[in-house]
Amino acid sequence: MGAAITVDALVMTYGSLRAVDGVSFDVRPGEFFGLLGPNGAGKTTTLETVEGLRKPDAGSVAIDGYDPWKRQPELQRRIGVQLQSSAFFERLTAREQLVTFASLYGVASGRADELLEQVGLTDKANSPVEKLSGGQAQRLSIACALVHDPEVLFLDEPTAALDPQARRNLWDFLEGLNDSGRTVVLTTHSMEEAEVLCDRVAIIDRGRLLKLDTPQALIRGLDVATRISVVPGLVRPHEARAWPGVADVVESDVALVIETRDPGPVLAALAERDALEGLAVTKGTLEDVFLSLTGREYRA
Amino acid sequence: MSRGTAARSPLGALTGAMFKGFVRDRMTLFWAVAFPLMFLVLFGGVFTGQDEAPKVDVVQVGAVPVLDDLPAAARDSIGEGLDVEKRPGLDAALDSLREGDVDAVVTQDGDDVTLHFSQADQVKAAQVRGLFQAVVQIADQAASGQAPRFTLSTEQVEDDSLEQIQYVTPSLLGWAVAMSATFGAAANLVAWRVSGLLRRLRLAPIRTSSVVLARVGVSVVIAGVQAAIFIGLGVGAFGLKLTGWWPLIVPLLLFGTLSFLSIGMLAGAVSRTEEGAVGLANFVVLPMAFLSGSFFPLDGAPTWLRAVSSCLPLKHLNDGMLDVMVRGQGPSALLVPIAVLLAFTVVLSAVAARVFRWEA
Ligand SMILES: Nc1ncnc2c1ncn2[C@@H]1O[C@H](COP(=O)(O)OP(=O)(O)OP(=O)(O)O)[C@@H](O)[C@H]1O
Ligand SMILES: [Mg+2]
């Protein structure tokens, strides 16, 4: 189970726009791989070319040695796809969608109810798809991608339309998907999501691959400060500025923000003064990684 | 329930999904089934009976041997147009004639037969005079004991010889099948493309032909249901009389469906929106229905119009339907319609395949 994916010097153009501009990466069998980038970065174009929906203008794509553009049933049966915009058979219920997709892939539909439960749609099993909310439709679309238990799974922004709770629930479910050796490739805007789910992440912007590494390494490699914020008025800014390791202190109406590369002593100092009310700690985010890679603000 | 053990074939699954999508949509059901039926009821039920000339009401005063002794055969044929009522008083009868309550009053005195009529209704006046001319002639012949030397047999050239319902059932059925096949294919294709389902299906291990075959299956089933309802209603409620070879409509329905599916596929391939596809299908099928005599016969139409008509697939579908359903023709009547329908199918689906797009 699990298949390797090779993308080599991939170029995709729409007219004069180079939506994907020489992207290369390998996905190992059983790996959970993320494509991360802002709107219009070229994630969907890359993913759809790997899936076989688009023909590369230059470069090549291979899944376990197969060229996905040549529609080969033996490869297609091993691939599951969730497209960025959900596509269903009109007026069929959620369960009927799963049963139909199962038949298209030549498998029995026994997993339908199990999958509905796993994506939290049991109570919507008999609702026509037209009556599902955006987030519910997205989860059904993921279930449809999994109905034939594929070796390789492609997810294009699987949590984009989900509320925070549903997103966390889906993460729990997605996390286990590569346990059995399945290869998973997903696109996302969210560094947090990439961190939770992905073994490795490729950061893409304007059709180019900027960096490829584990999420931990990406953030560790970032030379950015940790931001510690508490409610204003607990500590005087000039006092905090004198603490060891503090780089900057900014006070506003809503928060006192302390920037530091060594959060330990700062947190200890705050605790000592019993000034932990409204505490929030943020490390480097995608915004920071992006900023450091491109010199531009992240514009997701 | 869905916990099936064996997998259905991809073709079966696609057909099932399309069929459910169709029957769960009230609008398409209305257009495919209820709308054509309304036409059948309108043309077949309401307008039936206007074809026959109305009877003339004649009052007979006293004995009128020429009428009373009419031979049985003649009585049958003349009696069709004649409603005779016996009344005692001539004056009262003439009054009702003047008031227009009856169309003629007849008396006989020896060898003199007198027919009183009113010129108020000229058609009826002519009709009643003609009828009595015939009655008197028959009586004359009978009296002279001579066999008639000339016989007249009549044959009408137009399809009006078919009663209204005999004509409209096959022709409206042809139109209904054409319409739902065209609209079904066009709307279905565009809806699936716009929703992105076609792209999604492109990644599934199915043949492209499965999608087309599924649509053929669904449309053929719809055509069968339409035929069953039309014929059931026609025979059951409107006195439709089928001739011996009527089951030959099955191949006609099949090839008609194929031909109009390919028109629908073409309309669906070139349209960007579902509304556009349905509009285009309408633009093609509605004029074609008029030109193919689906709503009324084209016998009175100018020659050029009939020439145009004979180039249309629906005309040949209608012809075939009429031939086998009500004109008593056999399998040979299928040859031309099926050849034409097949030719349209081959050409149009080849074009549709060329302009086909997976993506919106
Ligand atoms: N069908 C198309 N025709 C023309 N341009 C396109 C098409 N699809 C995408 N593009 C352009 O290609 C670029 C990359 O688009 P793509 O959809 O791959 O981005 P993305 O990273 O998936 O963005 P998002 O996060 O918004 O989904 C964008 O500039 C977009 O405008
Ligand atoms: Mg995208």
XYZ file of C-alpha atoms and ligand atoms in Angstrom:
692
model
C 0.000 0.000 0.000
C 1.146 3.505 -0.729
C 2.746 4.829 -3.837
C 5.448 7.337 -4.593
C 4.751 10.499 -6.529
C 7.336 12.305 -8.584
C 6.860 15.811 -9.903
C 9.678 17.035 -12.057
C 10.117 20.594 -13.363
C 6.371 20.962 -13.793
C 5.181 23.984 -15.777
C 1.515 24.872 -16.260
C 0.387 27.964 -18.103
C -2.948 29.660 -18.610
C -2.359 31.860 -21.593
C 0.569 34.054 -20.620
C 0.252 33.251 -16.899
C 2.688 30.662 -15.583
C 0.480 29.261 -12.839
C 3.056 26.568 -12.042
C 6.576 27.527 -12.873
C 9.082 24.701 -12.648
C 7.941 22.874 -9.544
C 9.725 19.642 -8.516
C 9.137 17.442 -5.503
C 8.853 13.816 -4.482
C 6.243 12.327 -2.195
C 7.290 9.125 -0.465
C 4.980 6.148 -0.097
C 2.866 6.513 3.027
C 3.786 10.138 3.479
C 1.372 12.906 4.475
C 2.435 15.716 2.182
C 1.232 19.326 2.206
C 1.177 22.040 -0.437
C 0.954 25.342 1.374
C 0.470 28.768 -0.133
C -1.769 31.784 -0.501
C -4.688 32.151 -2.957
C -3.591 31.796 -6.544
C -0.222 30.291 -5.602
C -0.751 27.378 -7.981
C -1.626 24.658 -5.471
C -4.790 23.456 -7.205
C -3.163 23.579 -10.616
C -0.256 21.505 -9.342
C -2.506 19.029 -7.567
C -4.854 18.614 -10.520
C -1.946 17.968 -12.836
C -0.702 15.278 -10.490
C -4.200 13.780 -10.358
C -4.342 13.612 -14.146
C -6.920 16.322 -14.803
C -4.481 18.537 -16.657
C -1.722 17.837 -19.113
C 1.625 19.314 -18.101
C 2.858 22.022 -20.459
C 6.369 21.002 -19.534
C 7.969 18.678 -17.045
C 6.508 15.421 -15.874
C 4.379 13.787 -13.234
C 4.405 10.132 -12.225
C 2.444 8.163 -9.649
C 4.131 4.856 -8.961
C 5.622 5.118 -12.431
C 2.305 5.794 -14.198
C 1.574 8.932 -16.182
C -1.727 10.123 -14.669
C -2.713 12.120 -17.773
C -3.250 8.856 -19.666
C -6.475 7.735 -18.044
C -5.487 4.241 -16.968
C -8.106 2.382 -14.926
C -5.528 0.393 -12.978
C -4.021 3.658 -11.734
C -7.327 5.463 -11.291
C -8.641 2.715 -9.031
C -5.711 3.373 -6.679
C -6.350 7.124 -6.452
C -8.935 9.040 -4.449
C -9.614 12.717 -5.110
C -11.459 15.487 -3.371
C -11.596 18.467 -5.707
C -11.553 22.029 -4.426
C -15.215 22.493 -5.352
C -17.449 19.585 -4.429
C -19.068 17.784 -7.330
C -21.994 15.450 -6.767
C -24.760 13.665 -8.633
C -27.721 16.017 -8.438
C -30.651 15.105 -6.192
C -28.979 12.011 -4.735
C -28.700 11.636 -0.981
C -25.395 11.592 0.860
C -25.459 7.815 1.164
C -26.467 7.380 -2.475
C -23.458 9.471 -3.515
C -21.141 7.129 -1.651
C -22.838 4.017 -3.024
C -22.659 5.390 -6.555
C -19.004 6.388 -6.295
C -18.203 2.972 -4.811
C -19.781 1.309 -7.847
C -17.831 3.542 -10.209
C -14.667 2.201 -8.610
C -15.960 -1.351 -8.742
C -16.213 -1.912 -5.008
C -19.115 -2.912 -2.801
C -20.745 -0.097 -0.875
C -20.409 -1.653 2.559
C -18.231 1.182 3.834
C -20.800 3.877 3.108
C -22.337 4.088 6.569
C -18.980 3.740 8.289
C -17.549 6.604 6.252
C -20.584 8.789 6.904
C -20.015 8.268 10.593
C -16.308 9.004 10.333
C -16.909 12.350 8.682
C -19.807 13.121 11.029
C -22.641 12.928 8.517
C -24.659 10.007 9.861
C -27.687 12.188 10.489
C -27.447 13.561 6.942
C -27.272 10.139 5.269
C -30.685 10.563 3.654
C -30.458 14.255 2.853
C -30.094 15.215 -0.792
C -26.732 16.879 -1.402
C -28.467 20.119 -2.310
C -29.529 20.381 1.334
C -26.033 20.023 2.800
C -24.137 23.023 4.138
C -20.801 23.929 2.568
C -18.841 22.188 5.299
C -21.045 19.109 5.181
C -20.686 18.888 1.412
C -16.934 19.132 1.783
C -16.860 16.298 4.290
C -19.065 14.179 2.027
C -16.690 14.893 -0.826
C -13.808 13.564 1.287
C -15.809 10.460 2.141
C -16.484 9.925 -1.580
C -12.745 10.126 -2.229
C -12.172 7.366 0.296
C -14.992 5.008 -0.572
C -12.744 2.647 -2.544
C -9.950 2.729 0.035
C -7.371 4.269 -2.331
C -3.621 3.976 -1.918
C -3.111 7.619 -2.820
C -5.420 10.366 -1.625
C -5.524 13.939 -2.926
C -7.319 16.551 -0.832
C -7.669 20.120 -2.093
C -8.279 22.372 0.909
C -10.298 19.746 2.770
C -11.058 21.975 5.751
C -11.621 25.267 3.951
C -15.354 25.518 4.611
C -15.342 24.013 8.096
C -15.992 25.688 11.424
C -13.177 25.366 14.004
C -14.786 22.435 15.786
C -15.531 20.510 12.598
C -12.013 21.281 11.425
C -10.486 19.721 14.512
C -12.768 16.693 14.204
C -11.747 16.266 10.602
C -8.066 16.600 11.515
C -8.496 13.711 13.941
C -9.937 11.663 11.121
C -7.433 12.737 8.459
C -4.471 12.163 10.748
C -5.079 8.427 10.751
C -5.432 8.151 6.995
C -1.801 7.381 6.234
C -1.396 4.977 9.144
C -1.984 2.029 6.865
C 0.656 3.281 4.446
C -1.619 5.413 2.302
C 0.019 8.387 0.612
C -1.865 11.631 1.225
C -1.309 14.948 -0.552
C -3.255 17.956 0.645
C -3.320 21.651 -0.042
C -3.970 24.222 2.631
C -3.628 27.867 3.587
C -3.164 27.032 7.217
C 0.237 26.455 8.764
C -1.513 25.070 11.807
C -3.210 22.462 9.661
C 0.051 21.605 7.948
C 1.731 21.280 11.319
C -0.936 18.970 12.707
C -1.248 16.737 9.663
C 1.755 16.832 7.385
C 5.035 14.980 7.481
C 6.477 17.447 5.010
C 5.252 20.710 3.566
C 6.064 22.457 0.299
C 5.580 26.205 0.438
C 4.382 27.518 -2.909
C 3.984 31.076 -4.094
C 3.377 32.469 -7.551
C 3.863 29.074 -9.107
C 7.229 28.434 -7.506
C 8.222 26.040 -4.766
C 9.982 28.161 -2.140
C 10.835 25.602 0.476
C 10.172 21.959 1.262
C 10.664 20.514 4.725
C 8.951 19.185 7.827
C 6.705 21.765 9.498
C 8.884 21.699 12.579
C 12.013 22.407 10.598
C 10.279 25.171 8.674
C 9.289 26.971 11.819
C 12.495 26.211 13.673
C 14.482 27.504 10.768
C 12.524 30.687 10.990
C 14.321 33.506 12.606
C 11.225 35.042 14.133
C 10.293 36.056 17.608
C 7.652 34.467 19.805
C 4.880 36.891 20.695
C 3.571 36.793 24.253
C 0.533 38.907 24.946
C -1.374 39.684 28.164
C -4.058 42.216 28.996
C -2.651 45.753 29.191
C -1.927 47.462 32.490
C -0.497 44.475 34.344
C 3.117 45.304 33.595
C 4.651 48.591 32.588
C 6.155 48.397 29.102
C 9.497 49.961 30.052
C 9.804 47.452 32.906
C 9.236 44.478 30.602
C 11.672 45.890 28.092
C 14.421 45.437 30.684
C 13.826 41.701 31.093
C 16.416 39.342 29.608
C 15.800 38.271 26.029
C 13.009 40.729 25.310
C 13.299 42.151 21.820
C 10.375 44.532 21.762
C 7.310 45.562 23.791
C 4.198 47.122 22.320
C 1.214 48.203 24.368
C -2.178 48.887 22.857
C -5.717 49.279 24.212
C -6.299 45.555 24.011
C -2.971 43.899 24.753
C 0.574 44.188 25.877
C 2.707 42.256 23.388
C 6.208 41.148 24.273
C 8.416 39.820 21.493
C 11.210 37.472 22.430
C 13.392 34.689 21.057
C 13.530 33.010 24.449
C 10.003 32.816 25.867
C 10.910 30.815 29.037
C 12.327 33.605 31.259
C 9.662 36.083 30.066
C 6.843 33.716 31.027
C 8.539 33.140 34.396
C 8.789 36.889 34.978
C 5.100 37.352 34.119
C 4.125 34.513 36.459
C 6.194 36.034 39.243
C 4.246 39.275 38.949
C 0.937 37.371 38.701
C 0.453 39.045 35.324
C -0.802 36.104 33.249
C -4.347 37.347 32.617
C -5.336 36.940 28.951
C -2.068 35.140 28.192
C -1.525 34.150 24.570
C 1.678 32.821 23.055
C 2.196 32.710 19.303
C 5.255 31.302 17.641
C 6.201 31.703 14.050
C 3.238 31.307 11.746
C 2.885 30.762 8.051
C 2.733 34.529 7.792
C 6.189 34.717 9.270
C 7.614 31.876 7.212
C 6.138 33.443 4.153
C 7.389 36.878 5.020
C 10.870 35.583 5.570
C 10.857 33.656 2.292
C 9.383 36.322 0.059
C 9.802 39.571 1.885
C 6.077 40.099 1.314
C 3.137 39.924 3.686
C 1.196 36.684 3.473
C -1.951 37.389 1.501
C -3.970 34.242 1.976
C -30.400 -0.554 2.185
C -27.014 0.376 0.934
C -25.093 -2.405 2.618
C -25.009 -4.219 -0.657
C -22.510 -6.999 -0.955
C -21.750 -7.097 -4.655
C -20.791 -3.923 -6.462
C -23.029 -2.661 -9.238
C -21.352 -2.067 -12.552
C -20.233 1.508 -13.236
C -22.756 1.694 -16.058
C -25.535 0.505 -13.757
C -24.495 2.994 -11.096
C -24.434 5.911 -13.539
C -27.783 4.906 -15.009
C -29.300 4.633 -11.548
C -27.929 8.005 -10.505
C -29.198 9.684 -13.680
C -32.593 8.084 -13.369
C -33.025 9.134 -9.749
C -31.888 12.619 -10.646
C -34.574 12.671 -13.337
C -37.552 11.355 -11.375
C -36.740 13.512 -8.371
C -36.925 16.677 -10.426
C -40.545 17.768 -10.670
C -39.812 20.214 -13.471
C -38.257 17.688 -15.853
C -41.013 15.200 -15.006
C -43.570 17.835 -15.901
C -41.959 18.657 -19.237
C -41.358 15.048 -20.172
C -44.661 13.519 -19.123
C -47.364 15.930 -18.002
C -46.830 18.592 -20.668
C -47.140 16.273 -23.712
C -50.101 14.586 -22.035
C -51.837 17.934 -21.776
C -51.488 18.224 -25.543
C -52.873 14.731 -26.018
C -55.895 15.529 -23.895
C -56.310 18.846 -25.668
C -56.012 17.580 -29.237
C -57.318 14.094 -28.681
C -60.054 14.626 -26.152
C -61.418 18.114 -26.490
C -61.249 18.548 -30.248
C -62.421 15.062 -31.094
C -65.826 14.954 -32.795
C -65.436 18.217 -34.627
C -64.174 16.285 -37.561
C -67.507 14.665 -38.408
C -70.097 16.817 -40.116
C -72.911 17.548 -37.711
C -76.129 15.634 -38.303
C -79.177 17.301 -39.818
C -82.393 17.190 -37.836
C -85.365 16.320 -40.009
C -89.011 16.219 -38.979
C -91.158 13.700 -40.805
C -94.859 14.522 -40.908
C -97.126 11.604 -41.760
C -95.953 8.546 -43.656
C -92.956 9.032 -45.909
C -92.452 5.671 -47.635
C -89.205 6.694 -49.366
C -87.677 7.025 -45.943
C -89.557 4.294 -44.167
C -88.813 1.679 -46.828
C -85.170 2.617 -47.299
C -83.040 -0.539 -47.725
C -81.061 -1.401 -44.611
C -77.665 -0.693 -46.148
C -78.707 2.701 -47.418
C -80.372 3.520 -44.149
C -77.085 2.900 -42.383
C -75.022 5.155 -44.595
C -77.553 7.922 -44.969
C -78.733 7.564 -41.403
C -75.242 8.626 -40.281
C -75.963 12.152 -41.399
C -79.633 12.221 -40.625
C -81.644 12.423 -37.448
C -85.326 11.763 -38.244
C -88.128 12.610 -35.844
C -91.780 11.924 -36.493
C -94.325 14.608 -35.556
C -98.040 14.834 -36.268
C -98.706 18.470 -37.285
C -97.150 20.058 -40.405
C -97.743 23.653 -39.308
C -96.076 23.195 -35.942
C -93.181 21.443 -37.651
C -92.758 24.308 -40.138
C -92.737 26.752 -37.230
C -89.864 24.934 -35.583
C -88.086 24.919 -38.938
C -88.478 28.700 -39.206
C -87.192 29.124 -35.700
C -84.170 27.039 -36.555
C -84.913 24.257 -34.095
C -84.864 21.677 -36.896
C -83.148 21.688 -40.275
C -85.868 20.307 -42.562
C -89.413 18.990 -42.669
C -90.385 16.204 -45.045
C -93.789 14.985 -46.183
C -94.904 12.594 -48.883
C -98.108 12.608 -50.856
C -98.210 9.640 -53.195
C -95.166 9.947 -55.440
C -94.478 13.511 -54.395
C -91.896 13.952 -51.710
C -91.761 17.501 -50.369
C -88.769 18.773 -48.494
C -89.094 22.053 -46.625
C -85.832 23.598 -45.632
C -84.471 26.882 -44.441
C -81.708 28.800 -46.161
C -80.720 30.284 -42.812
C -77.986 27.670 -42.469
C -76.706 27.216 -45.990
C -74.391 24.325 -45.223
C -77.175 22.372 -43.575
C -79.542 23.302 -46.375
C -77.183 21.903 -48.996
C -76.499 18.868 -46.886
C -80.141 18.012 -46.355
C -81.019 18.539 -50.021
C -78.170 16.277 -51.090
C -79.204 13.620 -48.669
C -82.822 13.611 -49.831
C -81.751 13.587 -53.467
C -79.955 10.355 -52.642
C -82.910 8.981 -50.705
C -85.275 9.603 -53.578
C -82.852 8.093 -56.091
C -82.507 4.967 -54.028
C -86.263 4.670 -53.741
C -86.578 5.212 -57.520
C -84.147 2.446 -58.233
C -85.861 0.149 -55.809
C -89.208 0.881 -57.514
C -87.881 0.282 -61.036
C -86.208 -2.946 -59.920
C -83.048 -2.104 -61.882
C -79.635 -2.675 -60.442
C -77.632 0.541 -60.406
C -75.220 0.786 -63.309
C -72.641 3.026 -61.680
C -71.294 2.760 -58.235
C -69.300 5.401 -56.509
C -66.671 4.600 -54.009
C -64.982 7.460 -52.164
C -61.477 7.762 -50.791
C -60.146 10.757 -48.997
C -56.492 11.630 -49.564
C -55.688 13.481 -46.399
C -54.860 11.991 -43.043
C -58.148 13.447 -41.939
C -59.417 10.039 -42.879
C -57.792 9.062 -39.615
C -59.861 10.226 -36.771
C -58.257 12.993 -34.799
C -57.089 10.727 -31.981
C -55.613 8.250 -34.471
C -53.463 11.014 -35.851
C -52.481 12.918 -32.727
C -51.458 10.015 -30.517
C -48.552 8.785 -32.681
C -47.479 12.292 -33.707
C -47.585 13.779 -30.232
C -45.790 10.738 -28.895
C -43.036 11.320 -31.437
C -42.748 14.906 -30.291
C -42.780 13.943 -26.597
C -39.996 11.409 -27.096
C -37.952 13.866 -29.148
C -38.401 16.590 -26.583
C -37.478 14.627 -23.494
C -34.514 12.928 -25.181
C -33.114 16.251 -26.390
C -33.744 18.164 -23.182
C -32.625 15.304 -20.964
C -29.282 14.930 -22.691
C -28.603 18.654 -23.068
C -29.529 19.630 -19.508
C -27.840 16.611 -17.980
C -24.586 17.132 -19.829
C -24.374 20.816 -18.989
C -25.415 20.358 -15.354
C -22.740 17.740 -14.823
C -20.136 19.847 -16.518
C -21.009 23.031 -14.654
C -21.107 21.279 -11.275
C -17.685 19.771 -11.986
C -19.046 16.250 -11.810
C -17.774 15.467 -15.317
C -14.227 16.335 -14.233
C -14.651 14.198 -11.170
C -15.918 11.322 -13.317
C -12.979 11.757 -15.606
C -10.764 10.625 -12.733
C -12.865 7.531 -12.078
C -11.949 4.254 -13.785
C -14.912 4.347 -16.137
C -15.183 4.640 -19.883
C -16.498 7.875 -21.326
C -18.958 5.774 -23.270
C -20.493 4.615 -19.986
C -21.711 8.143 -19.316
C -23.306 8.300 -22.768
C -24.748 4.793 -22.535
C -26.262 5.568 -19.151
C -28.014 8.559 -20.681
C -29.255 6.384 -23.563
C -30.639 3.870 -21.081
C -32.453 6.508 -19.043
C -33.906 8.206 -22.106
C -35.084 4.924 -23.601
C -36.847 4.064 -20.357
C -38.468 7.509 -20.311
C -39.581 7.036 -23.930
C -41.083 3.665 -23.022
C -42.993 5.180 -20.122
C -44.236 8.004 -22.353
C -45.402 5.490 -24.964
C -47.170 3.378 -22.343
C -48.995 6.387 -20.923
C -49.928 7.795 -24.337
C -51.195 4.501 -25.690
C -52.918 3.578 -22.440
C -54.723 6.892 -22.301
C -55.430 6.926 -26.036
C -56.935 3.447 -26.085
C -58.572 3.667 -22.704
C -60.059 7.136 -22.751
C -60.129 8.464 -26.310
C -60.980 5.422 -28.401
C -57.593 5.043 -30.090
C -57.579 1.933 -32.307
C -54.173 0.383 -32.806
C -53.424 -1.669 -35.876
C -51.703 -5.030 -35.813
C -48.060 -3.981 -36.055
C -48.075 -1.343 -33.343
C -45.393 -3.088 -31.201
C -42.983 -2.000 -33.927
C -42.929 1.371 -32.187
C -40.272 -0.175 -29.920
C -37.446 0.065 -32.486
C -38.783 3.454 -33.546
C -38.659 4.711 -29.960
C -35.122 3.394 -29.626
C -33.769 4.993 -32.793
C -35.789 8.162 -32.255
C -34.327 8.467 -28.770
C -30.789 7.945 -30.077
C -31.238 10.534 -32.764
C -32.597 13.203 -30.419
C -30.085 12.334 -27.722
C -27.358 13.211 -30.166
C -29.068 16.541 -30.877
C -29.227 17.090 -27.117
C -25.584 16.098 -26.670
C -24.611 18.600 -29.317
C -26.718 21.332 -27.706
C -25.185 20.425 -24.340
C -21.660 20.444 -25.725
C -21.910 23.934 -27.179
C -23.856 25.532 -24.283
C -22.248 27.049 -21.229
C -25.272 27.087 -18.941
C -28.183 24.768 -18.353
C -30.610 27.510 -19.358
C -28.673 28.004 -22.556
C -28.801 24.300 -23.332
C -32.530 24.053 -22.679
C -33.141 27.188 -24.742
C -31.124 25.799 -27.623
C -32.936 22.470 -27.430
C -36.246 24.336 -27.482
C -35.110 26.392 -30.426
C -34.441 23.206 -32.372
C -37.251 20.921 -31.259
C -40.244 23.240 -31.153
C -40.089 24.485 -34.764
C -39.206 20.973 -35.819
C -42.337 19.664 -34.129
C -44.521 22.075 -36.113
C -42.692 21.317 -39.363
C -42.952 17.597 -38.752
C -46.696 17.615 -38.285
C -46.593 16.690 -34.623
C -49.456 19.003 -33.749
C -51.449 18.988 -37.001
C -51.042 17.352 -40.406
C -49.072 19.135 -43.092
C -51.209 17.954 -45.997
C -52.422 21.443 -46.763
C -48.948 22.937 -46.449
C -47.055 24.275 -49.474
C -44.712 21.930 -51.300
C -41.533 23.657 -50.181
C -42.606 23.316 -46.562
C -43.202 19.640 -47.024
C -39.778 19.333 -48.656
C -38.194 20.944 -45.595
C -40.243 18.679 -43.414
C -38.983 15.548 -45.101
C -35.411 16.478 -44.116
C -36.263 16.450 -40.435
C -35.737 13.423 -38.220
C -38.931 14.077 -36.285
C -40.969 13.930 -39.486
C -39.663 10.449 -40.138
C -40.196 9.381 -36.567
C -43.795 10.610 -36.770
C -44.325 8.894 -40.108
C -43.041 5.630 -38.773
C -45.217 5.906 -35.680
C -48.323 6.658 -37.745
C -47.557 3.819 -40.156
C -47.237 1.105 -37.577
C -49.672 2.369 -34.974
C -52.707 3.397 -36.988
C -52.112 2.900 -40.714
C -51.764 -0.819 -40.416
C -48.364 -0.994 -42.052
C -45.772 -3.654 -41.308
C -42.021 -3.858 -40.715
C -41.146 -2.465 -44.149
C -42.541 0.896 -43.033
C -39.652 1.094 -40.543
C -36.894 1.061 -43.124
C -36.846 4.704 -44.154
C -37.502 6.201 -40.703
C -34.842 4.082 -39.042
C -32.311 4.760 -41.782
C -32.885 8.527 -41.467
C -32.812 8.494 -37.663
C -29.657 6.420 -37.641
C -27.946 8.733 -40.108
C -28.783 11.740 -37.920
C -27.477 9.900 -34.875
C -24.169 9.009 -36.481
C -23.491 12.465 -37.883
C -24.636 14.482 -34.879
C -22.948 12.351 -32.258
C -19.707 12.493 -34.225
C -19.953 16.293 -34.184
C -20.959 16.288 -30.505
C -17.954 14.123 -29.637
C -15.672 16.589 -31.400
C -16.944 19.657 -29.574
C -17.370 17.850 -26.249
C -15.744 19.527 -23.234
C -15.158 18.016 -19.799
C -14.780 21.359 -18.078
C -16.881 24.457 -17.875
N -8.846 27.718 -15.539
C -8.023 28.767 -15.388
N -7.868 29.663 -16.373
C -7.045 30.720 -16.228
N -6.318 30.969 -15.136
C -6.422 30.096 -14.108
C -7.287 28.970 -14.182
N -7.195 28.289 -13.017
C -6.321 28.974 -12.267
N -5.853 30.054 -12.903
C -4.865 31.003 -12.390
O -3.729 30.259 -12.058
C -3.193 30.693 -10.823
C -3.089 29.517 -9.876
O -4.384 29.088 -9.563
P -4.639 27.875 -8.585
O -6.083 27.597 -8.626
O -3.737 26.775 -8.918
O -4.256 28.494 -7.185
P -4.433 27.920 -5.712
O -3.104 27.938 -5.098
O -5.122 26.628 -5.744
O -5.334 29.032 -5.040
P -6.486 28.872 -3.946
O -5.822 28.820 -2.642
O -7.261 30.130 -4.098
O -7.254 27.657 -4.270
C -4.081 31.816 -10.350
O -3.467 33.034 -10.663
C -5.342 31.651 -11.130
O -5.918 32.905 -11.372
Mg -6.858 25.961 -4.994
